[in-house]
Amino acid sequence: AQSRFPDHAHAFVVANILNTPTHLRRRFDLVIDADTLDTAVADEQARSSLIHGLINLLHPRGHMAVVAGQITSVHPTTTSNAGLNPELLEALMARHGLTLSSRLESHPATVPSYRFGGVFNRAPAN
């Protein structure tokens, strides 16, 4: 990306999500995770570290969009190849202080693989 768009090379950053650089923390209004949580769902520590790293990027009033899935069955209650399903995703986000504001899902009858996710926000302080 840096070589294709040299005028904007400064805008492209490569970093380790598990060790978020300080200058990137709490900086983004929108953080998008597409299929990363699927890969860590079997390992609770890895999954928790990954979610924490993503949240570290999120501005306090920001939104996190998560897209997951790849279910081989067309039934929405079936778990994905990695074991993640909509209910587990929502529970994981809630454990990390995020609430679901909008559900995302493909219609299993029209899409070859069932995709699901949501847009999450930090839980309001009491």
GROMACS .gro file of N, CA, C and O in nm:
model
  504
    1ALA      N    1   0.083  -0.119   0.000
    1ALA     CA    2   0.000   0.000   0.000
    1ALA      C    3   0.087   0.126   0.000
    1ALA      O    4   0.055   0.223  -0.068
    2GLN      N    5   0.197   0.121   0.077
    2GLN     CA    6   0.284   0.238   0.082
    2GLN      C    7   0.347   0.268  -0.054
    2GLN      O    8   0.360   0.384  -0.092
    3SER      N    9   0.384   0.164  -0.128
    3SER     CA   10   0.444   0.188  -0.259
    3SER      C   11   0.340   0.226  -0.364
    3SER      O   12   0.370   0.304  -0.454
    4ARG      N   13   0.219   0.175  -0.351
    4ARG     CA   14   0.113   0.211  -0.446
    4ARG      C   15   0.062   0.353  -0.425
    4ARG      O   16   0.016   0.418  -0.519
    5PHE      N   17   0.066   0.400  -0.301
    5PHE     CA   18   0.014   0.532  -0.267
    5PHE      C   19   0.119   0.610  -0.188
    5PHE      O   20   0.102   0.637  -0.069
    6PRO      N   21   0.230   0.646  -0.252
    6PRO     CA   22   0.340   0.711  -0.180
    6PRO      C   23   0.302   0.842  -0.112
    6PRO      O   24   0.361   0.876  -0.008
    7ASP      N   25   0.204   0.913  -0.165
    7ASP     CA   26   0.163   1.039  -0.102
    7ASP      C   27   0.094   1.015   0.033
    7ASP      O   28   0.080   1.108   0.112
    8HIS      N   29   0.051   0.893   0.055
    8HIS     CA   30  -0.019   0.860   0.179
    8HIS      C   31   0.054   0.750   0.258
    8HIS      O   32  -0.004   0.688   0.347
    9ALA      N   33   0.179   0.729   0.226
    9ALA     CA   34   0.257   0.621   0.290
    9ALA      C   35   0.255   0.631   0.441
    9ALA      O   36   0.253   0.530   0.511
   10HIS      N   37   0.254   0.754   0.494
   10HIS     CA   38   0.253   0.773   0.639
   10HIS      C   39   0.126   0.720   0.706
   10HIS      O   40   0.125   0.693   0.826
   11ALA      N   41   0.018   0.702   0.630
   11ALA     CA   42  -0.110   0.658   0.685
   11ALA      C   43  -0.119   0.507   0.702
   11ALA      O   44  -0.211   0.458   0.768
   12PHE      N   45  -0.027   0.433   0.643
   12PHE     CA   46  -0.030   0.288   0.653
   12PHE      C   47   0.065   0.242   0.762
   12PHE      O   48   0.182   0.278   0.764
   13VAL      N   49   0.012   0.162   0.854
   13VAL     CA   50   0.089   0.119   0.970
   13VAL      C   51   0.082  -0.033   0.981
   13VAL      O   52  -0.025  -0.092   0.967
   14VAL      N   53   0.194  -0.094   1.005
   14VAL     CA   54   0.199  -0.236   1.035
   14VAL      C   55   0.236  -0.246   1.183
   14VAL      O   56   0.335  -0.191   1.227
   15ALA      N   57   0.149  -0.317   1.259
   15ALA     CA   58   0.173  -0.328   1.403
   15ALA      C   59   0.118  -0.461   1.453
   15ALA      O   60   0.035  -0.523   1.388
   16ASN      N   61   0.163  -0.500   1.568
   16ASN     CA   62   0.117  -0.623   1.632
   16ASN      C   63  -0.003  -0.590   1.720
   16ASN      O   64   0.011  -0.516   1.819
   17ILE      N   65  -0.119  -0.645   1.689
   17ILE     CA   66  -0.240  -0.615   1.765
   17ILE      C   67  -0.229  -0.661   1.910
   17ILE      O   68  -0.296  -0.607   1.998
   18LEU      N   69  -0.142  -0.756   1.937
   18LEU     CA   70  -0.124  -0.804   2.074
   18LEU      C   71  -0.032  -0.715   2.155
   18LEU      O   72  -0.021  -0.731   2.277
   19ASN      N   73   0.035  -0.622   2.090
   19ASN     CA   74   0.123  -0.526   2.156
   19ASN      C   75   0.104  -0.391   2.086
   19ASN      O   76   0.193  -0.343   2.018
   20THR      N   77  -0.013  -0.334   2.107
   20THR     CA   78  -0.052  -0.212   2.037
   20THR      C   79   0.043  -0.096   2.070
   20THR      O   80   0.062  -0.064   2.187
   21PRO      N   81   0.102  -0.034   1.967
   21PRO     CA   82   0.186   0.084   1.992
   21PRO      C   83   0.106   0.195   2.062
   21PRO      O   84  -0.011   0.216   2.031
   22THR      N   85   0.168   0.262   2.154
   22THR     CA   86   0.101   0.366   2.233
   22THR      C   87   0.034   0.471   2.146
   22THR      O   88  -0.077   0.514   2.175
   23HIS      N   89   0.099   0.513   2.038
   23HIS     CA   90   0.043   0.620   1.955
   23HIS      C   91  -0.084   0.578   1.879
   23HIS      O   92  -0.154   0.663   1.825
   24LEU      N   93  -0.117   0.449   1.879
   24LEU     CA   94  -0.238   0.402   1.812
   24LEU      C   95  -0.353   0.376   1.909
   24LEU      O   96  -0.468   0.363   1.868
   25ARG      N   97  -0.325   0.373   2.036
   25ARG     CA   98  -0.427   0.339   2.135
   25ARG      C   99  -0.534   0.448   2.145
   25ARG      O  100  -0.504   0.565   2.146
   26ARG      N  101  -0.661   0.398   2.150
   26ARG     CA  102  -0.779   0.484   2.170
   26ARG      C  103  -0.790   0.593   2.064
   26ARG      O  104  -0.840   0.701   2.089
   27ARG      N  105  -0.743   0.564   1.945
   27ARG     CA  106  -0.734   0.664   1.839
   27ARG      C  107  -0.844   0.653   1.733
   27ARG      O  108  -0.876   0.751   1.666
   28PHE      N  109  -0.905   0.537   1.716
   28PHE     CA  110  -0.990   0.514   1.601
   28PHE      C  111  -1.139   0.515   1.636
   28PHE      O  112  -1.182   0.454   1.733
   29ASP      N  113  -1.216   0.584   1.552
   29ASP     CA  114  -1.361   0.589   1.568
   29ASP      C  115  -1.427   0.458   1.524
   29ASP      O  116  -1.534   0.424   1.571
   30LEU      N  117  -1.361   0.388   1.433
   30LEU     CA  118  -1.414   0.262   1.383
   30LEU      C  119  -1.301   0.161   1.372
   30LEU      O  120  -1.198   0.189   1.310
   31VAL      N  121  -1.320   0.046   1.435
   31VAL     CA  122  -1.227  -0.065   1.426
   31VAL      C  123  -1.305  -0.180   1.363
   31VAL      O  124  -1.415  -0.212   1.408
   32ILE      N  125  -1.250  -0.240   1.259
   32ILE     CA  126  -1.317  -0.350   1.190
   32ILE      C  127  -1.234  -0.477   1.205
   32ILE      O  128  -1.115  -0.476   1.176
   33ASP      N  129  -1.298  -0.581   1.250
   33ASP     CA  130  -1.235  -0.712   1.257
   33ASP      C  131  -1.313  -0.805   1.165
   33ASP      O  132  -1.432  -0.825   1.184
   34ALA      N  133  -1.246  -0.858   1.066
   34ALA     CA  134  -1.310  -0.951   0.972
   34ALA      C  135  -1.238  -1.085   0.981
   34ALA      O  136  -1.125  -1.098   0.936
   35ASP      N  137  -1.302  -1.180   1.044
   35ASP     CA  138  -1.258  -1.320   1.052
   35ASP      C  139  -1.139  -1.347   1.143
   35ASP      O  140  -1.094  -1.460   1.152
   36THR      N  141  -1.087  -1.248   1.214
   36THR     CA  142  -0.974  -1.273   1.302
   36THR      C  143  -1.016  -1.350   1.427
   36THR      O  144  -0.948  -1.442   1.469
   37LEU      N  145  -1.130  -1.313   1.485
   37LEU     CA  146  -1.174  -1.381   1.607
   37LEU      C  147  -1.206  -1.528   1.580
   37LEU      O  148  -1.193  -1.611   1.670
   38ASP      N  149  -1.247  -1.562   1.460
   38ASP     CA  150  -1.270  -1.703   1.425
   38ASP      C  151  -1.146  -1.786   1.447
   38ASP      O  152  -1.153  -1.901   1.489
   39THR      N  153  -1.030  -1.728   1.419
   39THR     CA  154  -0.907  -1.806   1.427
   39THR      C  155  -0.862  -1.829   1.571
   39THR      O  156  -0.784  -1.919   1.597
   40ALA      N  157  -0.911  -1.748   1.665
   40ALA     CA  158  -0.866  -1.758   1.803
   40ALA      C  159  -0.973  -1.814   1.896
   40ALA      O  160  -0.951  -1.821   2.016
   41VAL      N  161  -1.086  -1.853   1.843
   41VAL     CA  162  -1.198  -1.890   1.929
   41VAL      C  163  -1.170  -2.013   2.015
   41VAL      O  164  -1.221  -2.025   2.126
   42ALA      N  165  -1.087  -2.104   1.973
   42ALA     CA  166  -1.061  -2.226   2.049
   42ALA      C  167  -0.966  -2.203   2.167
   42ALA      O  168  -0.962  -2.281   2.261
   43ASP      N  169  -0.890  -2.096   2.164
   43ASP     CA  170  -0.793  -2.065   2.269
   43ASP      C  171  -0.840  -1.940   2.343
   43ASP      O  172  -0.827  -1.829   2.293
   44GLU      N  173  -0.894  -1.960   2.464
   44GLU     CA  174  -0.954  -1.849   2.537
   44GLU      C  175  -0.855  -1.736   2.565
   44GLU      O  176  -0.889  -1.619   2.555
   45GLN      N  177  -0.731  -1.769   2.600
   45GLN     CA  178  -0.631  -1.665   2.628
   45GLN      C  179  -0.598  -1.586   2.502
   45GLN      O  180  -0.590  -1.463   2.506
   46ALA      N  181  -0.579  -1.654   2.390
   46ALA     CA  182  -0.549  -1.585   2.263
   46ALA      C  183  -0.666  -1.497   2.222
   46ALA      O  184  -0.648  -1.383   2.179
   47ARG      N  185  -0.786  -1.549   2.237
   47ARG     CA  186  -0.906  -1.474   2.200
   47ARG      C  187  -0.919  -1.349   2.286
   47ARG      O  188  -0.943  -1.239   2.237
   48SER      N  189  -0.898  -1.363   2.416
   48SER     CA  190  -0.907  -1.249   2.507
   48SER      C  191  -0.801  -1.144   2.475
   48SER      O  192  -0.829  -1.024   2.473
   49SER      N  193  -0.679  -1.189   2.446
   49SER     CA  194  -0.571  -1.095   2.410
   49SER      C  195  -0.602  -1.022   2.281
   49SER      O  196  -0.577  -0.902   2.268
   50LEU      N  197  -0.657  -1.093   2.186
   50LEU     CA  198  -0.693  -1.032   2.058
   50LEU      C  199  -0.803  -0.928   2.076
   50LEU      O  200  -0.792  -0.815   2.025
   51ILE      N  201  -0.907  -0.961   2.149
   51ILE     CA  202  -1.015  -0.866   2.174
   51ILE      C  203  -0.962  -0.744   2.248
   51ILE      O  204  -0.995  -0.630   2.214
   52HIS      N  205  -0.879  -0.766   2.347
   52HIS     CA  206  -0.819  -0.654   2.423
   52HIS      C  207  -0.738  -0.563   2.329
   52HIS      O  208  -0.747  -0.441   2.338
   53GLY      N  209  -0.660  -0.624   2.240
   53GLY     CA  210  -0.582  -0.544   2.145
   53GLY      C  211  -0.670  -0.461   2.053
   53GLY      O  212  -0.640  -0.344   2.025
   54LEU      N  213  -0.779  -0.519   2.005
   54LEU     CA  214  -0.872  -0.445   1.920
   54LEU      C  215  -0.936  -0.330   1.997
   54LEU      O  216  -0.948  -0.218   1.946
   55ILE      N  217  -0.977  -0.357   2.120
   55ILE     CA  218  -1.040  -0.253   2.202
   55ILE      C  219  -0.941  -0.142   2.233
   55ILE      O  220  -0.978  -0.025   2.241
   56ASN      N  221  -0.813  -0.175   2.248
   56ASN     CA  222  -0.711  -0.072   2.271
   56ASN      C  223  -0.706   0.031   2.160
   56ASN      O  224  -0.669   0.146   2.181
   57LEU      N  225  -0.743  -0.008   2.040
   57LEU     CA  226  -0.742   0.085   1.926
   57LEU      C  227  -0.863   0.178   1.928
   57LEU      O  228  -0.861   0.285   1.869
   58LEU      N  229  -0.968   0.138   1.996
   58LEU     CA  230  -1.098   0.203   1.987
   58LEU      C  231  -1.107   0.329   2.073
   58LEU      O  232  -1.082   0.326   2.193
   59HIS      N  233  -1.145   0.438   2.009
   59HIS     CA  234  -1.175   0.563   2.079
   59HIS      C  235  -1.289   0.536   2.177
   59HIS      O  236  -1.376   0.453   2.149
   60PRO      N  237  -1.294   0.604   2.292
   60PRO     CA  238  -1.400   0.576   2.389
   60PRO      C  239  -1.542   0.584   2.332
   60PRO      O  240  -1.631   0.514   2.378
   61ARG      N  241  -1.564   0.667   2.232
   61ARG     CA  242  -1.698   0.675   2.172
   61ARG      C  243  -1.703   0.605   2.036
   61ARG      O  244  -1.795   0.625   1.960
   62GLY      N  245  -1.601   0.523   2.011
   62GLY     CA  246  -1.592   0.456   1.882
   62GLY      C  247  -1.678   0.331   1.872
   62GLY      O  248  -1.744   0.290   1.968
   63HIS      N  249  -1.676   0.272   1.754
   63HIS     CA  250  -1.755   0.153   1.724
   63HIS      C  251  -1.660   0.043   1.674
   63HIS      O  252  -1.565   0.072   1.603
   64MET      N  253  -1.692  -0.079   1.710
   64MET     CA  254  -1.617  -0.193   1.658
   64MET      C  255  -1.712  -0.280   1.577
   64MET      O  256  -1.813  -0.327   1.629
   65ALA      N  257  -1.679  -0.299   1.450
   65ALA     CA  258  -1.757  -0.389   1.365
   65ALA      C  259  -1.682  -0.521   1.355
   65ALA      O  260  -1.563  -0.524   1.325
   66VAL      N  261  -1.753  -0.629   1.383
   66VAL     CA  262  -1.694  -0.762   1.379
   66VAL      C  263  -1.774  -0.846   1.280
   66VAL      O  264  -1.897  -0.851   1.287
   67VAL      N  265  -1.703  -0.907   1.186
   67VAL     CA  266  -1.765  -0.998   1.089
   67VAL      C  267  -1.700  -1.133   1.107
   67VAL      O  268  -1.578  -1.145   1.111
   68ALA      N  269  -1.781  -1.236   1.119
   68ALA     CA  270  -1.731  -1.371   1.139
   68ALA      C  271  -1.819  -1.468   1.061
   68ALA      O  272  -1.912  -1.428   0.993
   69GLY      N  273  -1.788  -1.595   1.073
   69GLY     CA  274  -1.874  -1.693   1.011
   69GLY      C  275  -1.799  -1.798   0.934
   69GLY      O  276  -1.698  -1.847   0.979
   70GLN      N  277  -1.848  -1.828   0.816
   70GLN     CA  278  -1.798  -1.936   0.731
   70GLN      C  279  -1.862  -2.067   0.774
   70GLN      O  280  -1.797  -2.170   0.779
   71ILE      N  281  -1.987  -2.063   0.810
   71ILE     CA  282  -2.057  -2.183   0.851
   71ILE      C  283  -2.084  -2.270   0.729
   71ILE      O  284  -2.133  -2.223   0.628
   72THR      N  285  -2.052  -2.397   0.739
   72THR     CA  286  -2.072  -2.487   0.626
   72THR      C  287  -2.218  -2.528   0.613
   72THR      O  288  -2.263  -2.562   0.506
   73SER      N  289  -2.291  -2.524   0.722
   73SER     CA  290  -2.433  -2.552   0.718
   73SER      C  291  -2.507  -2.423   0.688
   73SER      O  292  -2.454  -2.314   0.706
   74VAL      N  293  -2.630  -2.432   0.642
   74VAL     CA  294  -2.707  -2.311   0.616
   74VAL      C  295  -2.798  -2.279   0.733
   74VAL      O  296  -2.885  -2.196   0.723
   75HIS      N  297  -2.777  -2.342   0.846
   75HIS     CA  298  -2.861  -2.319   0.962
   75HIS      C  299  -2.791  -2.221   1.056
   75HIS      O  300  -2.683  -2.249   1.105
   76PRO      N  301  -2.852  -2.105   1.085
   76PRO     CA  302  -2.785  -2.002   1.166
   76PRO      C  303  -2.746  -2.045   1.306
   76PRO      O  304  -2.661  -1.985   1.367
   77THR      N  305  -2.807  -2.149   1.362
   77THR     CA  306  -2.771  -2.189   1.498
   77THR      C  307  -2.651  -2.282   1.500
   77THR      O  308  -2.598  -2.313   1.606
   78THR      N  309  -2.607  -2.328   1.386
   78THR     CA  310  -2.490  -2.413   1.379
   78THR      C  311  -2.365  -2.328   1.401
   78THR      O  312  -2.359  -2.215   1.357
   79THR      N  313  -2.267  -2.383   1.468
   79THR     CA  314  -2.146  -2.306   1.492
   79THR      C  315  -2.059  -2.302   1.368
   79THR      O  316  -2.068  -2.385   1.280
   80SER      N  317  -1.972  -2.204   1.363
   80SER     CA  318  -1.881  -2.189   1.250
   80SER      C  319  -1.772  -2.295   1.257
   80SER      O  320  -1.761  -2.369   1.353
   81ASN      N  321  -1.689  -2.298   1.155
   81ASN     CA  322  -1.579  -2.394   1.150
   81ASN      C  323  -1.491  -2.384   1.274
   81ASN      O  324  -1.436  -2.482   1.319
   82ALA      N  325  -1.477  -2.265   1.329
   82ALA     CA  326  -1.390  -2.246   1.445
   82ALA      C  327  -1.466  -2.248   1.577
   82ALA      O  328  -1.408  -2.231   1.681
   83GLY      N  329  -1.598  -2.265   1.573
   83GLY     CA  330  -1.676  -2.271   1.695
   83GLY      C  331  -1.742  -2.141   1.735
   83GLY      O  332  -1.811  -2.136   1.835
   84LEU      N  333  -1.723  -2.036   1.661
   84LEU     CA  334  -1.784  -1.907   1.695
   84LEU      C  335  -1.924  -1.902   1.637
   84LEU      O  336  -1.948  -1.948   1.526
   85ASN      N  337  -2.018  -1.848   1.715
   85ASN     CA  338  -2.154  -1.828   1.667
   85ASN      C  339  -2.200  -1.691   1.716
   85ASN      O  340  -2.131  -1.627   1.797
   86PRO      N  341  -2.315  -1.642   1.669
   86PRO     CA  342  -2.358  -1.507   1.708
   86PRO      C  343  -2.371  -1.487   1.859
   86PRO      O  344  -2.332  -1.383   1.912
   87GLU      N  345  -2.425  -1.584   1.929
   87GLU     CA  346  -2.443  -1.571   2.074
   87GLU      C  347  -2.309  -1.565   2.147
   87GLU      O  348  -2.291  -1.486   2.239
   88LEU      N  349  -2.214  -1.649   2.107
   88LEU     CA  350  -2.082  -1.648   2.169
   88LEU      C  351  -2.010  -1.517   2.140
   88LEU      O  352  -1.948  -1.459   2.230
   89LEU      N  353  -2.021  -1.467   2.019
   89LEU     CA  354  -1.958  -1.339   1.985
   89LEU      C  355  -2.011  -1.228   2.074
   89LEU      O  356  -1.934  -1.150   2.130
   90GLU      N  357  -2.142  -1.221   2.089
   90GLU     CA  358  -2.201  -1.117   2.173
   90GLU      C  359  -2.157  -1.131   2.319
   90GLU      O  360  -2.124  -1.032   2.384
   91ALA      N  361  -2.149  -1.254   2.369
   91ALA     CA  362  -2.104  -1.278   2.506
   91ALA      C  363  -1.957  -1.239   2.524
   91ALA      O  364  -1.920  -1.180   2.627
   92LEU      N  365  -1.875  -1.270   2.425
   92LEU     CA  366  -1.733  -1.233   2.432
   92LEU      C  367  -1.716  -1.082   2.439
   92LEU      O  368  -1.638  -1.030   2.519
   93MET      N  369  -1.789  -1.012   2.355
   93MET     CA  370  -1.779  -0.866   2.355
   93MET      C  371  -1.829  -0.808   2.487
   93MET      O  372  -1.768  -0.715   2.541
   94ALA      N  373  -1.937  -0.863   2.540
   94ALA     CA  374  -1.992  -0.815   2.667
   94ALA      C  375  -1.891  -0.833   2.780
   94ALA      O  376  -1.876  -0.746   2.865
   95ARG      N  377  -1.818  -0.948   2.781
   95ARG     CA  378  -1.716  -0.971   2.883
   95ARG      C  379  -1.604  -0.868   2.877
   95ARG      O  380  -1.533  -0.847   2.975
   96HIS      N  381  -1.587  -0.807   2.761
   96HIS     CA  382  -1.482  -0.706   2.744
   96HIS      C  383  -1.538  -0.565   2.744
   96HIS      O  384  -1.474  -0.470   2.698
   97GLY      N  385  -1.663  -0.548   2.792
   97GLY     CA  386  -1.720  -0.415   2.810
   97GLY      C  387  -1.784  -0.354   2.687
   97GLY      O  388  -1.806  -0.234   2.683
   98LEU      N  389  -1.814  -0.436   2.586
   98LEU     CA  390  -1.877  -0.384   2.465
   98LEU      C  391  -2.020  -0.437   2.454
   98LEU      O  392  -2.046  -0.553   2.485
   99THR      N  393  -2.111  -0.352   2.410
   99THR     CA  394  -2.249  -0.392   2.391
   99THR      C  395  -2.284  -0.390   2.244
   99THR      O  396  -2.233  -0.308   2.167
  100LEU      N  397  -2.372  -0.479   2.206
  100LEU     CA  398  -2.417  -0.489   2.067
  100LEU      C  399  -2.511  -0.374   2.036
  100LEU      O  400  -2.609  -0.352   2.106
  101SER      N  401  -2.481  -0.298   1.932
  101SER     CA  402  -2.572  -0.190   1.891
  101SER      C  403  -2.643  -0.224   1.761
  101SER      O  404  -2.749  -0.171   1.733
  102SER      N  405  -2.585  -0.314   1.682
  102SER     CA  406  -2.648  -0.352   1.556
  102SER      C  407  -2.597  -0.489   1.515
  102SER      O  408  -2.477  -0.513   1.511
  103ARG      N  409  -2.688  -0.579   1.486
  103ARG     CA  410  -2.652  -0.715   1.444
  103ARG      C  411  -2.630  -0.718   1.294
  103ARG      O  412  -2.703  -0.654   1.218
  104LEU      N  413  -2.530  -0.792   1.250
  104LEU     CA  414  -2.502  -0.812   1.109
  104LEU      C  415  -2.514  -0.960   1.078
  104LEU      O  416  -2.456  -1.041   1.148
  105GLU      N  417  -2.590  -0.996   0.975
  105GLU     CA  418  -2.592  -1.135   0.933
  105GLU      C  419  -2.642  -1.148   0.791
  105GLU      O  420  -2.722  -1.069   0.745
  106SER      N  421  -2.586  -1.245   0.723
  106SER     CA  422  -2.631  -1.275   0.588
  106SER      C  423  -2.749  -1.371   0.598
  106SER      O  424  -2.766  -1.439   0.698
  107HIS      N  425  -2.827  -1.375   0.496
  107HIS     CA  426  -2.940  -1.467   0.495
  107HIS      C  427  -2.891  -1.601   0.444
  107HIS      O  428  -2.847  -1.611   0.329
  108PRO      N  429  -2.896  -1.705   0.526
  108PRO     CA  430  -2.840  -1.835   0.487
  108PRO      C  431  -2.895  -1.892   0.357
  108PRO      O  432  -2.826  -1.966   0.289
  109ALA      N  433  -3.017  -1.857   0.322
  109ALA     CA  434  -3.076  -1.914   0.201
  109ALA      C  435  -3.018  -1.852   0.074
  109ALA      O  436  -3.025  -1.911  -0.033
  110THR      N  437  -2.959  -1.733   0.086
  110THR     CA  438  -2.910  -1.665  -0.034
  110THR      C  439  -2.759  -1.653  -0.041
  110THR      O  440  -2.706  -1.611  -0.143
  111VAL      N  441  -2.690  -1.688   0.065
  111VAL     CA  442  -2.544  -1.676   0.068
  111VAL      C  443  -2.486  -1.815   0.093
  111VAL      O  444  -2.532  -1.886   0.181
  112PRO      N  445  -2.384  -1.856   0.015
  112PRO     CA  446  -2.328  -1.991   0.031
  112PRO      C  447  -2.276  -2.021   0.172
  112PRO      O  448  -2.285  -2.133   0.218
  113SER      N  449  -2.221  -1.923   0.239
  113SER     CA  450  -2.174  -1.944   0.375
  113SER      C  451  -2.239  -1.840   0.464
  113SER      O  452  -2.249  -1.723   0.428
  114TYR      N  453  -2.283  -1.882   0.579
  114TYR     CA  454  -2.350  -1.792   0.672
  114TYR      C  455  -2.249  -1.699   0.736
  114TYR      O  456  -2.149  -1.742   0.792
  115ARG      N  457  -2.274  -1.570   0.727
  115ARG     CA  458  -2.186  -1.468   0.784
  115ARG      C  459  -2.264  -1.395   0.892
  115ARG      O  460  -2.381  -1.367   0.876
  116PHE      N  461  -2.199  -1.366   1.001
  116PHE     CA  462  -2.265  -1.294   1.109
  116PHE      C  463  -2.166  -1.201   1.176
  116PHE      O  464  -2.046  -1.206   1.150
  117GLY      N  465  -2.216  -1.117   1.260
  117GLY     CA  466  -2.130  -1.024   1.333
  117GLY      C  467  -2.215  -0.916   1.394
  117GLY      O  468  -2.336  -0.932   1.413
  118GLY      N  469  -2.152  -0.806   1.423
  118GLY     CA  470  -2.226  -0.695   1.483
  118GLY      C  471  -2.139  -0.573   1.495
  118GLY      O  472  -2.019  -0.576   1.473
  119VAL      N  473  -2.206  -0.464   1.527
  119VAL     CA  474  -2.137  -0.340   1.560
  119VAL      C  475  -2.150  -0.326   1.711
  119VAL      O  476  -2.261  -0.335   1.766
  120PHE      N  477  -2.039  -0.305   1.777
  120PHE     CA  478  -2.034  -0.300   1.923
  120PHE      C  479  -1.980  -0.166   1.969
  120PHE      O  480  -1.898  -0.104   1.902
  121ASN      N  481  -2.029  -0.121   2.085
  121ASN     CA  482  -1.983   0.003   2.146
  121ASN      C  483  -1.947  -0.027   2.291
  121ASN      O  484  -1.993  -0.125   2.348
  122ARG      N  485  -1.869   0.062   2.350
  122ARG     CA  486  -1.838   0.045   2.492
  122ARG      C  487  -1.968   0.056   2.571
  122ARG      O  488  -2.052   0.138   2.540
  123ALA      N  489  -1.980  -0.027   2.674
  123ALA     CA  490  -2.100  -0.022   2.759
  123ALA      C  491  -2.103   0.113   2.829
  123ALA      O  492  -2.000   0.161   2.876
  124PRO      N  493  -2.222   0.174   2.837
  124PRO     CA  494  -2.230   0.305   2.906
  124PRO      C  495  -2.194   0.291   3.053
  124PRO      O  496  -2.227   0.191   3.116
  125ALA      N  497  -2.124   0.391   3.105
  125ALA     CA  498  -2.086   0.391   3.247
  125ALA      C  499  -2.210   0.418   3.331
  125ALA      O  500  -2.294   0.497   3.294
  126ASN      N  501  -2.218   0.350   3.445
  126ASN     CA  502  -2.333   0.370   3.535
  126ASN      C  503  -2.311   0.485   3.628
  126ASN      O  504  -2.213   0.518   3.674
   0.00000   0.00000   0.00000
